[in-house]
């Protein structure tokens, strides 16, 4: 039902912007979708991209953003050309470009610096080149953040505490493998359904970065937050290849440059929310477990690595893990 509302919102903005575009011949209106609230890091990326494109094109390009979209469906829309731009996590991206799911492996990146260096370096940039074959132009890597587990049942201090919980995961095979390994019952669903699922108790918990937990007001429906930081969650700024192919070479360059600025603003927003988000969640009533032995979680996931190695190649995983710019 949420998705229906999202499509309706899109259609509404579409009709108003068409009316507006008619009065200004030079303007090209581009529809952008992103998964969370407008005030979130995704909203910041969307707004920055819009500002940069308007500025760089002297007002030729106007981006109209619609928040709260389902990521997999938005990527599908970009693929068939009914949505021009998408800012998304990599959650469902592996369903479109399987090689990219390697970045979703738990405990792969040491910290933010490491993740950003890999994605901005040759490994990440080569992955962007795999998208056009799937009908999508990948403009830049953005950021969602390190993911942490929340739930409504009990404080999770060790991997054993998580056993038996029903946890919503993204529609992502790499993540589902990991949660199964922990003894958790992974329940994949679109992010648009998560708040209601938590509220109604369809699932006990979910996992997301602090900027998603705060902007989606999960403190209203979740009591416990454990700072597992079990996986880094990249974001991406994607574009319909059909829209991209309609641009001149100079304009294409402009879109890549504007997306790079938007990605930087997104990362800065993630960092600023991380700086005070936990205090905010405590103030909203959550019990936060910060003193987590992450090595224990990493060890519990060890058997899943055999599957990841088979899927992606151990050499490729090690190349990311040991990457130094
Ligand atoms: O991209 O689906 C998820 O949990 C994502 O992290 C969220 O929608 C932000």
CSV table of C-alpha atoms and ligand atoms in Angstrom, one decimal:
chain,number,residue,atom,x,y,z
A,1,UNK,CA,0.0,0.0,0.0
A,2,UNK,CA,2.9,2.3,0.8
A,3,UNK,CA,4.3,1.8,-2.6
A,4,UNK,CA,0.9,2.8,-4.2
A,5,UNK,CA,1.0,6.0,-2.2
A,6,UNK,CA,4.6,6.6,-3.4
A,7,UNK,CA,3.7,6.1,-7.0
A,8,UNK,CA,0.7,8.5,-6.6
A,9,UNK,CA,3.0,11.1,-5.0
A,10,UNK,CA,5.4,10.7,-8.0
A,11,UNK,CA,2.6,11.1,-10.4
A,12,UNK,CA,1.4,14.2,-8.6
A,13,UNK,CA,4.8,15.9,-8.7
A,14,UNK,CA,5.1,14.7,-12.3
A,15,UNK,CA,2.0,16.5,-13.4
A,16,UNK,CA,2.8,19.7,-11.5
A,17,UNK,CA,6.3,19.8,-12.9
A,18,UNK,CA,5.1,19.2,-16.4
A,19,UNK,CA,2.8,22.2,-16.1
A,20,UNK,CA,5.8,24.2,-14.7
A,21,UNK,CA,8.1,22.9,-17.5
A,22,UNK,CA,5.7,24.0,-20.1
A,23,UNK,CA,6.2,27.6,-19.0
A,24,UNK,CA,10.0,27.4,-19.2
A,25,UNK,CA,11.0,25.7,-22.5
A,26,UNK,CA,14.7,25.2,-21.6
A,27,UNK,CA,14.0,23.2,-18.5
A,28,UNK,CA,14.4,19.4,-18.4
A,29,UNK,CA,12.7,17.9,-15.3
A,30,UNK,CA,14.2,14.8,-13.9
A,31,UNK,CA,12.4,12.6,-11.4
A,32,UNK,CA,14.5,11.2,-8.5
A,33,UNK,CA,13.5,8.6,-6.0
A,34,UNK,CA,15.1,7.8,-2.6
A,35,UNK,CA,14.2,5.4,0.2
A,36,UNK,CA,14.0,7.5,3.4
A,37,UNK,CA,12.7,10.9,4.7
A,38,UNK,CA,13.6,14.1,3.0
A,39,UNK,CA,15.6,15.2,6.1
A,40,UNK,CA,17.8,12.1,5.9
A,41,UNK,CA,21.2,11.6,4.3
A,42,UNK,CA,19.4,10.3,1.2
A,43,UNK,CA,17.4,13.6,1.1
A,44,UNK,CA,20.7,15.5,1.4
A,45,UNK,CA,22.1,13.6,-1.5
A,46,UNK,CA,19.0,14.3,-3.6
A,47,UNK,CA,18.9,18.0,-2.8
A,48,UNK,CA,22.6,18.5,-3.4
A,49,UNK,CA,22.4,16.7,-6.7
A,50,UNK,CA,19.5,18.9,-7.7
A,51,UNK,CA,21.3,22.1,-6.6
A,52,UNK,CA,24.5,21.2,-8.4
A,53,UNK,CA,22.8,20.2,-11.6
A,54,UNK,CA,20.7,23.4,-11.7
A,55,UNK,CA,23.8,25.5,-11.0
A,56,UNK,CA,26.1,23.8,-13.5
A,57,UNK,CA,23.5,23.8,-16.2
A,58,UNK,CA,22.3,27.4,-15.6
A,59,UNK,CA,18.9,26.0,-14.7
A,60,UNK,CA,18.4,23.6,-17.6
A,61,UNK,CA,18.1,20.6,-15.3
A,62,UNK,CA,15.6,20.5,-12.5
A,63,UNK,CA,15.5,17.5,-10.2
A,64,UNK,CA,12.2,16.7,-8.4
A,65,UNK,CA,12.7,14.3,-5.5
A,66,UNK,CA,10.2,11.9,-4.0
A,67,UNK,CA,11.2,10.3,-0.6
A,68,UNK,CA,10.2,7.0,0.9
A,69,UNK,CA,10.4,4.8,-2.2
A,70,UNK,CA,11.0,1.0,-2.3
A,71,UNK,CA,14.6,0.6,-3.5
A,72,UNK,CA,14.2,-2.5,-5.6
A,73,UNK,CA,11.2,-1.1,-7.4
A,74,UNK,CA,12.9,2.3,-7.9
A,75,UNK,CA,15.9,0.5,-9.5
A,76,UNK,CA,13.6,-1.4,-11.8
A,77,UNK,CA,11.9,1.9,-12.8
A,78,UNK,CA,15.3,3.4,-13.7
A,79,UNK,CA,16.1,0.3,-15.7
A,80,UNK,CA,13.0,0.7,-17.8
A,81,UNK,CA,13.4,4.5,-17.9
A,82,UNK,CA,10.3,5.6,-15.9
A,83,UNK,CA,12.4,7.1,-13.2
A,84,UNK,CA,15.5,9.2,-14.0
A,85,UNK,CA,17.6,9.1,-10.9
A,86,UNK,CA,17.7,6.9,-7.8
A,87,UNK,CA,19.7,7.2,-4.6
A,88,UNK,CA,19.7,3.7,-3.0
A,89,UNK,CA,21.6,1.5,-0.6
A,90,UNK,CA,23.3,-1.5,-2.2
A,91,UNK,CA,20.6,-3.7,-0.5
A,92,UNK,CA,18.8,-4.9,-3.7
A,93,UNK,CA,21.6,-3.9,-6.2
A,94,UNK,CA,23.1,-7.4,-6.2
A,95,UNK,CA,19.9,-8.6,-7.8
A,96,UNK,CA,20.7,-6.4,-10.8
A,97,UNK,CA,24.5,-6.5,-10.9
A,98,UNK,CA,25.5,-9.7,-9.0
A,99,UNK,CA,29.3,-8.9,-8.8
A,100,UNK,CA,28.5,-5.8,-6.7
A,101,UNK,CA,27.0,-7.8,-3.8
A,102,UNK,CA,30.6,-8.5,-2.7
A,103,UNK,CA,30.5,-5.0,-0.9
A,104,UNK,CA,27.7,-6.3,1.3
A,105,UNK,CA,29.8,-8.9,3.0
A,106,UNK,CA,29.8,-8.4,6.8
A,107,UNK,CA,33.0,-7.2,8.5
A,108,UNK,CA,34.6,-6.6,5.2
A,109,UNK,CA,35.5,-2.9,5.8
A,110,UNK,CA,37.4,-1.9,8.9
A,111,UNK,CA,36.0,1.6,9.1
A,112,UNK,CA,34.5,4.5,7.1
A,113,UNK,CA,37.9,5.5,5.8
A,114,UNK,CA,38.6,2.0,4.4
A,115,UNK,CA,35.2,1.7,2.8
A,116,UNK,CA,35.3,5.1,1.1
A,117,UNK,CA,38.9,4.4,-0.2
A,118,UNK,CA,37.9,1.1,-1.7
A,119,UNK,CA,34.7,2.5,-3.4
A,120,UNK,CA,36.5,5.7,-4.7
A,121,UNK,CA,39.5,3.7,-5.8
A,122,UNK,CA,39.9,1.3,-8.8
A,123,UNK,CA,37.9,-1.6,-7.2
A,124,UNK,CA,34.8,0.5,-6.7
A,125,UNK,CA,35.1,2.5,-9.9
A,126,UNK,CA,35.4,-0.6,-11.9
A,127,UNK,CA,32.2,-1.9,-10.4
A,128,UNK,CA,30.4,1.2,-11.7
A,129,UNK,CA,31.3,0.2,-15.2
A,130,UNK,CA,29.2,-3.0,-14.9
A,131,UNK,CA,25.9,-1.1,-14.7
A,132,UNK,CA,25.3,0.2,-18.2
A,133,UNK,CA,25.0,-3.5,-19.5
A,134,UNK,CA,22.0,-3.7,-17.1
A,135,UNK,CA,20.3,-0.5,-18.4
A,136,UNK,CA,21.6,1.7,-15.6
A,137,UNK,CA,24.3,4.3,-15.4
A,138,UNK,CA,26.0,4.4,-12.0
A,139,UNK,CA,27.1,7.9,-11.2
A,140,UNK,CA,28.7,7.7,-7.8
A,141,UNK,CA,29.1,5.8,-4.6
A,142,UNK,CA,27.3,7.4,-1.7
A,143,UNK,CA,26.9,6.2,1.9
A,144,UNK,CA,24.3,4.6,4.1
A,145,UNK,CA,26.6,3.7,7.0
A,146,UNK,CA,27.6,0.8,9.3
A,147,UNK,CA,24.6,-1.2,10.3
A,148,UNK,CA,23.5,-2.0,13.9
A,149,UNK,CA,20.8,-4.3,15.2
A,150,UNK,CA,17.7,-3.1,17.0
A,151,UNK,CA,14.9,-5.2,18.5
A,152,UNK,CA,12.0,-5.2,20.8
A,153,UNK,CA,12.6,-8.4,22.8
A,154,UNK,CA,15.9,-8.2,24.7
A,155,UNK,CA,19.3,-6.6,24.9
A,156,UNK,CA,21.7,-8.3,22.6
A,157,UNK,CA,25.2,-8.5,24.1
A,158,UNK,CA,26.5,-11.6,22.4
A,159,UNK,CA,25.7,-13.5,19.2
A,160,UNK,CA,23.9,-16.1,21.3
A,161,UNK,CA,21.4,-13.4,22.5
A,162,UNK,CA,20.3,-12.8,18.8
A,163,UNK,CA,19.4,-16.5,18.3
A,164,UNK,CA,15.8,-17.1,17.5
A,165,UNK,CA,14.9,-13.5,16.8
A,166,UNK,CA,12.9,-12.7,13.7
A,167,UNK,CA,14.8,-9.9,12.0
A,168,UNK,CA,13.9,-8.0,8.9
A,169,UNK,CA,16.8,-7.9,6.4
A,170,UNK,CA,17.2,-6.2,3.1
A,171,UNK,CA,16.4,-8.2,0.0
A,172,UNK,CA,20.0,-9.2,-0.1
A,173,UNK,CA,21.3,-12.8,-0.3
A,174,UNK,CA,24.7,-11.9,1.3
A,175,UNK,CA,23.0,-10.4,4.3
A,176,UNK,CA,20.5,-13.3,4.6
A,177,UNK,CA,23.3,-15.8,4.6
A,178,UNK,CA,24.9,-14.0,7.5
A,179,UNK,CA,21.8,-13.7,9.6
A,180,UNK,CA,20.9,-17.4,9.1
A,181,UNK,CA,24.4,-18.2,10.3
A,182,UNK,CA,23.8,-16.2,13.5
A,183,UNK,CA,20.7,-18.3,14.1
A,184,UNK,CA,18.4,-15.4,13.4
A,185,UNK,CA,15.3,-15.9,11.2
A,186,UNK,CA,16.0,-13.4,8.4
A,187,UNK,CA,12.8,-11.9,7.0
A,188,UNK,CA,13.5,-9.9,3.8
A,189,UNK,CA,11.2,-7.0,3.0
A,190,UNK,CA,11.2,-3.6,1.4
A,191,UNK,CA,12.2,-0.8,3.7
A,192,UNK,CA,8.9,0.9,3.1
A,193,UNK,CA,7.2,-1.9,5.1
A,194,UNK,CA,9.6,-2.0,8.0
A,195,UNK,CA,8.1,0.5,10.5
A,196,UNK,CA,4.7,-1.2,10.3
A,197,UNK,CA,6.2,-4.6,10.6
A,198,UNK,CA,8.1,-3.6,13.7
A,199,UNK,CA,5.0,-1.9,15.2
A,200,UNK,CA,2.8,-4.8,14.6
A,201,UNK,CA,5.3,-7.3,15.7
A,202,UNK,CA,5.5,-9.2,12.4
A,203,UNK,CA,9.3,-9.0,13.0
A,204,UNK,CA,11.2,-8.5,16.3
A,205,UNK,CA,14.0,-6.4,14.9
A,206,UNK,CA,15.8,-4.9,12.0
A,207,UNK,CA,19.3,-3.6,11.3
A,208,UNK,CA,20.3,-0.3,9.8
A,209,UNK,CA,22.8,2.5,10.2
A,210,UNK,CA,22.2,5.2,12.9
A,211,UNK,CA,21.1,7.8,10.3
A,212,UNK,CA,18.3,5.5,9.1
A,213,UNK,CA,17.2,4.5,12.6
A,214,UNK,CA,16.9,8.2,13.6
A,215,UNK,CA,15.3,9.5,10.4
A,216,UNK,CA,12.8,6.6,10.4
A,217,UNK,CA,11.9,7.1,14.0
A,218,UNK,CA,12.5,3.5,14.9
A,219,UNK,CA,12.9,4.4,18.6
A,220,UNK,CA,9.1,4.6,18.6
A,221,UNK,CA,8.8,0.8,17.9
A,222,UNK,CA,12.2,-0.6,19.1
A,223,UNK,CA,13.6,-0.8,22.6
A,224,UNK,CA,17.1,-2.2,22.2
A,225,UNK,CA,19.9,-1.0,20.0
A,226,UNK,CA,23.2,-3.0,19.8
A,227,UNK,CA,26.1,-1.3,18.1
A,228,UNK,CA,27.3,-4.4,16.2
A,229,UNK,CA,28.5,-2.4,13.2
A,230,UNK,CA,28.3,-5.8,11.5
A,231,UNK,CA,28.4,-4.5,7.9
A,232,UNK,CA,29.1,-1.4,6.0
A,233,UNK,CA,26.2,-0.3,3.8
A,234,UNK,CA,27.2,1.6,0.8
A,235,UNK,CA,24.7,3.8,-1.1
A,236,UNK,CA,24.8,4.6,-4.9
A,237,UNK,CA,23.5,7.4,-7.1
A,238,UNK,CA,22.1,5.7,-10.2
A,239,UNK,CA,20.5,7.0,-13.4
A,240,UNK,CA,18.3,5.5,-16.1
A,241,UNK,CA,20.6,4.7,-19.0
A,242,UNK,CA,18.0,5.8,-21.4
A,243,UNK,CA,18.0,9.3,-19.8
A,244,UNK,CA,21.8,9.4,-19.6
A,245,UNK,CA,22.2,8.4,-23.2
A,246,UNK,CA,20.0,11.4,-24.2
A,247,UNK,CA,22.6,13.8,-22.7
A,248,UNK,CA,25.5,15.4,-24.6
A,249,UNK,CA,29.0,14.3,-23.6
A,250,UNK,CA,29.5,17.5,-21.7
A,251,UNK,CA,26.2,17.0,-19.8
A,252,UNK,CA,27.1,13.4,-19.0
A,253,UNK,CA,30.3,14.7,-17.4
A,254,UNK,CA,28.3,17.3,-15.5
A,255,UNK,CA,26.1,14.6,-14.0
A,256,UNK,CA,29.1,12.6,-12.8
A,257,UNK,CA,30.6,15.7,-11.3
A,258,UNK,CA,27.4,16.8,-9.6
A,259,UNK,CA,26.8,13.2,-8.3
A,260,UNK,CA,30.3,13.3,-6.8
A,261,UNK,CA,29.5,16.4,-4.9
A,262,UNK,CA,26.1,14.9,-3.8
A,263,UNK,CA,27.9,11.7,-2.6
A,264,UNK,CA,30.3,13.8,-0.5
A,265,UNK,CA,27.4,15.7,1.1
A,266,UNK,CA,25.7,12.4,1.8
A,267,UNK,CA,28.8,11.1,3.6
A,268,UNK,CA,29.1,14.3,5.6
A,269,UNK,CA,25.5,14.0,6.7
A,270,UNK,CA,26.1,10.4,7.8
A,271,UNK,CA,29.1,11.5,9.8
A,272,UNK,CA,27.2,14.4,11.5
A,273,UNK,CA,24.2,12.1,12.4
A,274,UNK,CA,26.6,9.5,13.7
A,275,UNK,CA,28.2,12.1,16.0
A,276,UNK,CA,25.0,12.7,18.0
A,277,UNK,CA,22.5,10.0,16.8
A,278,UNK,CA,23.0,7.6,19.6
A,279,UNK,CA,22.4,10.2,22.3
A,280,UNK,CA,19.3,11.2,20.4
A,281,UNK,CA,18.1,7.6,20.4
A,282,UNK,CA,18.8,7.2,24.1
A,283,UNK,CA,16.8,10.4,24.8
A,284,UNK,CA,14.0,8.9,22.8
A,285,UNK,CA,13.9,5.9,25.2
A,286,UNK,CA,16.1,3.3,23.6
A,287,UNK,CA,18.5,1.1,25.6
A,288,UNK,CA,21.8,1.3,23.7
A,289,UNK,CA,24.4,-1.4,24.1
A,290,UNK,CA,27.7,0.2,22.9
A,291,UNK,CA,30.2,-2.1,24.6
A,292,UNK,CA,29.9,-4.9,22.1
A,293,UNK,CA,32.6,-7.6,21.4
A,294,UNK,CA,32.4,-7.3,17.7
A,295,UNK,CA,35.0,-10.1,17.3
A,296,UNK,CA,32.5,-12.5,18.7
A,297,UNK,CA,30.0,-11.6,16.0
A,298,UNK,CA,32.7,-11.8,13.4
A,299,UNK,CA,33.7,-15.3,14.6
A,300,UNK,CA,30.1,-16.5,14.6
A,301,UNK,CA,29.9,-15.5,11.0
A,302,UNK,CA,33.1,-17.3,10.0
A,303,UNK,CA,31.3,-20.3,8.3
A,304,UNK,CA,29.4,-17.9,6.0
A,305,UNK,CA,32.7,-16.9,4.5
A,306,UNK,CA,33.1,-20.2,2.8
A,307,UNK,CA,29.9,-19.4,0.9
A,308,UNK,CA,31.1,-15.9,0.1
A,309,UNK,CA,34.5,-17.2,-1.1
A,310,UNK,CA,32.8,-19.6,-3.4
A,311,UNK,CA,30.5,-16.9,-4.7
A,312,UNK,CA,32.9,-14.0,-5.2
A,313,UNK,CA,36.4,-15.6,-5.0
A,314,UNK,CA,38.6,-15.4,-1.9
A,315,UNK,CA,41.2,-13.3,-3.8
A,316,UNK,CA,38.6,-10.6,-4.6
A,317,UNK,CA,37.4,-10.5,-1.0
A,318,UNK,CA,41.0,-10.3,0.3
A,319,UNK,CA,41.8,-7.6,-2.2
A,320,UNK,CA,39.1,-5.4,-0.7
A,321,UNK,CA,39.9,-6.4,2.9
A,322,UNK,CA,43.6,-5.5,2.5
A,323,UNK,CA,43.2,-2.5,0.2
A,324,UNK,CA,45.4,0.4,1.0
A,325,UNK,CA,45.3,3.4,-1.3
B,1,LIG,O1,18.7,2.7,2.2
B,1,LIG,O2,16.5,-1.2,3.3
B,1,LIG,C1,17.3,-0.7,4.1
B,1,LIG,O3,17.4,-1.2,5.3
B,1,LIG,C2,18.2,0.4,3.8
B,1,LIG,O4,19.3,0.5,4.6
B,1,LIG,C3,17.3,1.7,3.9
B,1,LIG,O5,16.2,1.7,3.1
B,1,LIG,C4,18.2,2.9,3.4
